[in-house]
Short mmCIF file of C-alpha atoms in Angstrom, two decimals:
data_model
loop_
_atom_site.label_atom_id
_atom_site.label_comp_id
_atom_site.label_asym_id
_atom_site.label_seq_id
_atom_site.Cartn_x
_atom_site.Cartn_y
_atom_site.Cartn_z
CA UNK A 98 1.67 -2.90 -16.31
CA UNK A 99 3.39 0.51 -15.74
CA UNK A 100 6.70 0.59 -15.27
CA UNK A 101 9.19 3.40 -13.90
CA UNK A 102 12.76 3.85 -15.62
CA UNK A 103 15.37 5.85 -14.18
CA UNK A 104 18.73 5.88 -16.53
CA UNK A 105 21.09 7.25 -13.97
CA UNK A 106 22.08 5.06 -11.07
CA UNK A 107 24.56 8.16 -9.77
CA UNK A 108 24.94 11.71 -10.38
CA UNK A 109 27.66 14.40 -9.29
CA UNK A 110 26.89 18.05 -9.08
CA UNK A 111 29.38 21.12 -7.94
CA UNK A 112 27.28 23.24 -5.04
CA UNK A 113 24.95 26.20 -6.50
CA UNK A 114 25.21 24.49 -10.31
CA UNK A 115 21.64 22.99 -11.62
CA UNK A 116 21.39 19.26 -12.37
CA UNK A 117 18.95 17.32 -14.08
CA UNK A 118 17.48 13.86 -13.68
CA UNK A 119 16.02 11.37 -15.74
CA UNK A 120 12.43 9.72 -15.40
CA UNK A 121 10.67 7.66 -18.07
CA UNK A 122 7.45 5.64 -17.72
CA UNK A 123 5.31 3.63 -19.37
CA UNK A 124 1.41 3.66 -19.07
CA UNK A 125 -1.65 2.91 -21.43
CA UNK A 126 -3.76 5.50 -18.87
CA UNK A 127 -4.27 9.00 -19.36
CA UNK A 128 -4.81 10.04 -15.84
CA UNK A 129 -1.80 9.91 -13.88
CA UNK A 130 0.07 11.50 -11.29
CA UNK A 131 3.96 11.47 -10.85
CA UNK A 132 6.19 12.49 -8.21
CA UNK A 133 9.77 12.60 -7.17
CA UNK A 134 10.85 11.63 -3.87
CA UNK A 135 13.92 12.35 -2.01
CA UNK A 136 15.70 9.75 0.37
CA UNK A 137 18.50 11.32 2.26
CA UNK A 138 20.77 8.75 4.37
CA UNK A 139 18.32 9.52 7.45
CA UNK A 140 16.08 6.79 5.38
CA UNK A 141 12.94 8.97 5.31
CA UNK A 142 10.91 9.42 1.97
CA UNK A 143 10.39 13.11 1.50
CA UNK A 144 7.99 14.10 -1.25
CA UNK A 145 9.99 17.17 -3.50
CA UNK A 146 7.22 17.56 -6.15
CA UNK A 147 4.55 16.43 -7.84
CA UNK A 148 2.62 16.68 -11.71
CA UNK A 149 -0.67 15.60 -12.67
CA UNK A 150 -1.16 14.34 -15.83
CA UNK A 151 -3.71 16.61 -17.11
CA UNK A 152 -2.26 19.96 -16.33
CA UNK A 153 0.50 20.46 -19.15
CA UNK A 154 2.07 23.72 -16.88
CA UNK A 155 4.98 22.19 -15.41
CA UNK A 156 5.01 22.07 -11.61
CA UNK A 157 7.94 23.97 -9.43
CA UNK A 158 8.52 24.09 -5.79
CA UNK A 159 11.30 26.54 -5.16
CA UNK A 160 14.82 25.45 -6.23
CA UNK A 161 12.60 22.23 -7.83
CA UNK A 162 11.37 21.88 -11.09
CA UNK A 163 10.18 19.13 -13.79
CA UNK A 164 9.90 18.89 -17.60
CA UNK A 165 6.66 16.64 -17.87
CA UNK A 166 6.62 15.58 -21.60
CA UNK A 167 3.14 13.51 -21.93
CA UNK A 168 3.47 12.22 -25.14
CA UNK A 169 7.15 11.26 -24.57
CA UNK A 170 6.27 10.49 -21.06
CA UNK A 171 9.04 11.90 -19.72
CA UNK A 172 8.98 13.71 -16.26
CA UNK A 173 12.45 14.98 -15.46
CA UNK A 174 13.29 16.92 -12.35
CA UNK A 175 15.33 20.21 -11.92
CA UNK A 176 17.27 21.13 -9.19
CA UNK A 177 18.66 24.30 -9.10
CA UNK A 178 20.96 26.15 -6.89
CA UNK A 179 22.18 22.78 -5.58
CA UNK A 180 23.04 22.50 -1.92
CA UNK A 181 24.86 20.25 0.33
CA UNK A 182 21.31 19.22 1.75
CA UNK A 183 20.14 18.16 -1.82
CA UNK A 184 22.65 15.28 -1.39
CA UNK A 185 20.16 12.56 -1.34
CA UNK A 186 18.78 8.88 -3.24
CA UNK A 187 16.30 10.31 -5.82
CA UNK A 188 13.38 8.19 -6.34
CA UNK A 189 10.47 8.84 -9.90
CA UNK A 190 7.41 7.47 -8.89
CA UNK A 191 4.16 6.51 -10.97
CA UNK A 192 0.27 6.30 -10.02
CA UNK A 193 -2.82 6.04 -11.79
CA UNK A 194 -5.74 8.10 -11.12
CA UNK A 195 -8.80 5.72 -10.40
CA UNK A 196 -9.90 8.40 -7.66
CA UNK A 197 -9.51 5.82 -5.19
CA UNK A 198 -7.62 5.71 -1.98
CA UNK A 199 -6.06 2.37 -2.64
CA UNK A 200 -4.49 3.77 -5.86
CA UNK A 201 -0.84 2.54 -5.83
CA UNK A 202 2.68 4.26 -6.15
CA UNK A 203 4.97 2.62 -8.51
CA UNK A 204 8.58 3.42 -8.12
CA UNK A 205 11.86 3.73 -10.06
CA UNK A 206 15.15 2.30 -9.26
CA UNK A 207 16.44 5.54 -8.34
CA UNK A 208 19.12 8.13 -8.76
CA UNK A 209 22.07 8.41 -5.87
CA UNK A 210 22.50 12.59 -6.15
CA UNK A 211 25.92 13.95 -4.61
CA UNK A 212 26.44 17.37 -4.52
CA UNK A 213 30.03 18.27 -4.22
CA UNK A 214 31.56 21.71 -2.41
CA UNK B 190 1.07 16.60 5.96
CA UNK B 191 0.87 13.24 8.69
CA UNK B 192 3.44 12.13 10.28
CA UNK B 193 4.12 8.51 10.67
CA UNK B 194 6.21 7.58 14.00
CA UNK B 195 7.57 3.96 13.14
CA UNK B 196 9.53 1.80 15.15
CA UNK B 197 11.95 -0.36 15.51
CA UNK B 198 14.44 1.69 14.05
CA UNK B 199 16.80 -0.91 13.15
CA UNK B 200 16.88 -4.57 15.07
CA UNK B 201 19.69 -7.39 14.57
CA UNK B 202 17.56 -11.03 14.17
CA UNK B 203 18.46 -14.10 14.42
CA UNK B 204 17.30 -17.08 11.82
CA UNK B 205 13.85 -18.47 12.36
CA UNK B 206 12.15 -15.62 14.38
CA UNK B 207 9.73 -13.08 13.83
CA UNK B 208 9.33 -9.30 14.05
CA UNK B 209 6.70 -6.83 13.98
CA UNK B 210 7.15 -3.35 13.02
CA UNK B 211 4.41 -0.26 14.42
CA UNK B 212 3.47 2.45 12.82
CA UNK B 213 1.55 5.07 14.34
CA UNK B 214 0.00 7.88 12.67
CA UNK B 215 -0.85 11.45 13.96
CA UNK B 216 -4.10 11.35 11.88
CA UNK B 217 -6.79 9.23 10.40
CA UNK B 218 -5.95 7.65 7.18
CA UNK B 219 -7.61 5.43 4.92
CA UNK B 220 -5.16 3.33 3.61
CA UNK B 221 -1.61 2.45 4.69
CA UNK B 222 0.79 1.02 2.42
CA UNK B 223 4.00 -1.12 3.34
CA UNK B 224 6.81 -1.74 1.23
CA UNK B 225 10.16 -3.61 1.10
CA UNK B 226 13.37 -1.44 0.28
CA UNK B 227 16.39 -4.24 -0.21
CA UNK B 228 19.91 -2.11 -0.07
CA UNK B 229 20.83 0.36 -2.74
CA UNK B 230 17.60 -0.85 -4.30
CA UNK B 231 13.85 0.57 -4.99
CA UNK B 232 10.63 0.19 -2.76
CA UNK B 233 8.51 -2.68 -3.80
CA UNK B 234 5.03 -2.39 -2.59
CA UNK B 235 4.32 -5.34 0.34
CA UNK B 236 0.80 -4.72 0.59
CA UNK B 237 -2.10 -1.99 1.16
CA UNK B 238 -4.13 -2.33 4.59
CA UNK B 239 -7.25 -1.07 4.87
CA UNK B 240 -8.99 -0.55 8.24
CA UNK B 241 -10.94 -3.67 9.31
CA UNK B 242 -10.62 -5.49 6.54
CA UNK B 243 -7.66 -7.70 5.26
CA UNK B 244 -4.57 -6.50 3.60
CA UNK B 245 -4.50 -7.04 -0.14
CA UNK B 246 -0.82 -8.60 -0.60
CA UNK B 247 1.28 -8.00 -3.90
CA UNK B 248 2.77 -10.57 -5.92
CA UNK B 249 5.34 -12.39 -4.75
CA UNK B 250 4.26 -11.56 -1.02
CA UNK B 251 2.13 -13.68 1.31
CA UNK B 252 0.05 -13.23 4.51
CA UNK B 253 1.70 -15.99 6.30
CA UNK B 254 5.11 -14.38 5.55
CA UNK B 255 4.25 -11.04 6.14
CA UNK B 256 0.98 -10.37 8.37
CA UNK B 257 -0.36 -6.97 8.81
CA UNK B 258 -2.66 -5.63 11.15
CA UNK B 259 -4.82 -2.59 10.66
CA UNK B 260 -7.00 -2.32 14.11
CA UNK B 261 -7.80 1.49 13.28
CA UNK B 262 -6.94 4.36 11.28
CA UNK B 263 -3.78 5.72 13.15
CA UNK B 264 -1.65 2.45 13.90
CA UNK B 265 -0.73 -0.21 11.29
CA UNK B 266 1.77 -3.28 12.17
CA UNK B 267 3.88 -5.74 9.81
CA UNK B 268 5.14 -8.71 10.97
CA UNK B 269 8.05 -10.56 9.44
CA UNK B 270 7.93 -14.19 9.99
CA UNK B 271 10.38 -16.79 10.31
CA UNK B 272 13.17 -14.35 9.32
CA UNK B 273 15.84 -15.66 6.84
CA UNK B 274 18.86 -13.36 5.82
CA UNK B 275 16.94 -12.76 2.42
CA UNK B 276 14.83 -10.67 4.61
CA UNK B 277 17.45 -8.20 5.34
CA UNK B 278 15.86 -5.16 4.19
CA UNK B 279 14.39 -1.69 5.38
CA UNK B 280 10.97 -1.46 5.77
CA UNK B 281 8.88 1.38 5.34
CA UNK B 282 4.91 2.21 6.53
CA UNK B 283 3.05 4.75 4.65
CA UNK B 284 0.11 6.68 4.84
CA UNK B 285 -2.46 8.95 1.82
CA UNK B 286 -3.17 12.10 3.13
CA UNK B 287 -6.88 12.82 2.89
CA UNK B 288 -6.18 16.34 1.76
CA UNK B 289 -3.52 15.83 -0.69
CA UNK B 290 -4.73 13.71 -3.43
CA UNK B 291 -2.23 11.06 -4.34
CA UNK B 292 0.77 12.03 -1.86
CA UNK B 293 1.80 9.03 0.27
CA UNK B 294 3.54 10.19 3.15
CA UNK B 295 6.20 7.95 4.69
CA UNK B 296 7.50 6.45 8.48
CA UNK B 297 11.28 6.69 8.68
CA UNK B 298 11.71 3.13 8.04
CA UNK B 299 13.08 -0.11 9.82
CA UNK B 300 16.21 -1.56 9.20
CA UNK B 301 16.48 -5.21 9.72
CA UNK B 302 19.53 -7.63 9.78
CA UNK B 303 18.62 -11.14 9.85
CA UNK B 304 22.08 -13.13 10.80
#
């Protein structure tokens, strides 16, 4: 079974500094996506980015980034520039590729994010 | 992307009773997902509801407990039976875009409080 591992429960980070969060997983499959999600205290999911597994260029959106290592599957996300708004519950999340639509998202235990003035 | 209009927001229940959650989409979508968020934890996946067919429940989740209807491919309900304060939790509908291969889209959630 895949599983989802995020190491940091909390995080801190001063306004307009870059912070980095922590995603392993754990899959026998070679087709994948990943994705982080942001939860702000409003409660809705938003997605920030996604990777699939078999493009090795590293996606960005913006002040967003990840460091998708395959073989260490590792997929940690960027964010640079923080700001206020990026104060948020930070959620890794897993799913294979069977090209289906009932194809399942896995997630992590998540990362509480505060960004500091 | 979708949007996903969900309702109640948040509801106070007493012991014993039931509640059922909407979710209405602003476009057709195959599958619909529901999952469980207890506080300061993950989501754990409920079950996926397909259109005219029944949901296919998780582990550790059943039918009787939590029935879902899927009449079409806009509007989705959960129902919560026979509430218990382990079922204090936020609840949250979700949709697959059609266009955007694996992105699930989300409702805002439901917060219950079972007292």
């Amino acid at each position: 079974a895949q599983t989802v591992t995020q190491s940091q429960p909390e995080m801190s980070v001063q306004e307009a500094e870059t912070v980095t969060l922590s995603c392993t997983y754990d899959t026998s499959e070679n087709n994948y996506y990943l994705f982080w999600y942001k939860q702000p205290p409003s409660r809705q999911m938003i997605l920030v980015i996604r990777q699939e597994a078999y493009k090795q260029q590293n996606a960005t959106e913006n002040r967003f980034s990840v460091n998708f290592q395959k073989a260490a599957k590792s997929f940690s996300l960027k964010i640079s520039d923080s700001q206020l708004g990026d104060t948020a519950m930070y959620f890794c999340a897993f799913m294979r590729d069977y090209g289906g639509a009932t194809n399942k998202l896995i997630f992590g235990t998540g990362t509480l994010l505060a960004v500091q003035p | 992307s979708a949007v996903i209009s969900q309702k109640p927001s948040r509801d106070i229940c007493q012991r014993g009773t039931s509640l059922t959650i909407q979710c209405q989409v602003d476009s057709q979508v195959t599958m619909m997902f529901w999952y469980r968020q207890q506080p300061g934890q993950s989501l754990t996946l409920i079950a996926t509801a397909n259109q005219g067919s029944e949901a296919t429940y998780e582990s550790g989740f059943v039918i009787d407990k939590f029935p879902i209807s899927r009449p079409n491919l806009t509007f989705s309900t959960l129902t919560v039976s026979n509430m218990s304060p382990e079922d204090s939790s936020i609840y949250l509908c979700s949709g697959r875009d059609r266009e955007i291969n694996g992105e699930l889209f989300f409702g805002e959630g439901s917060r219950l409080t079972v007292l």
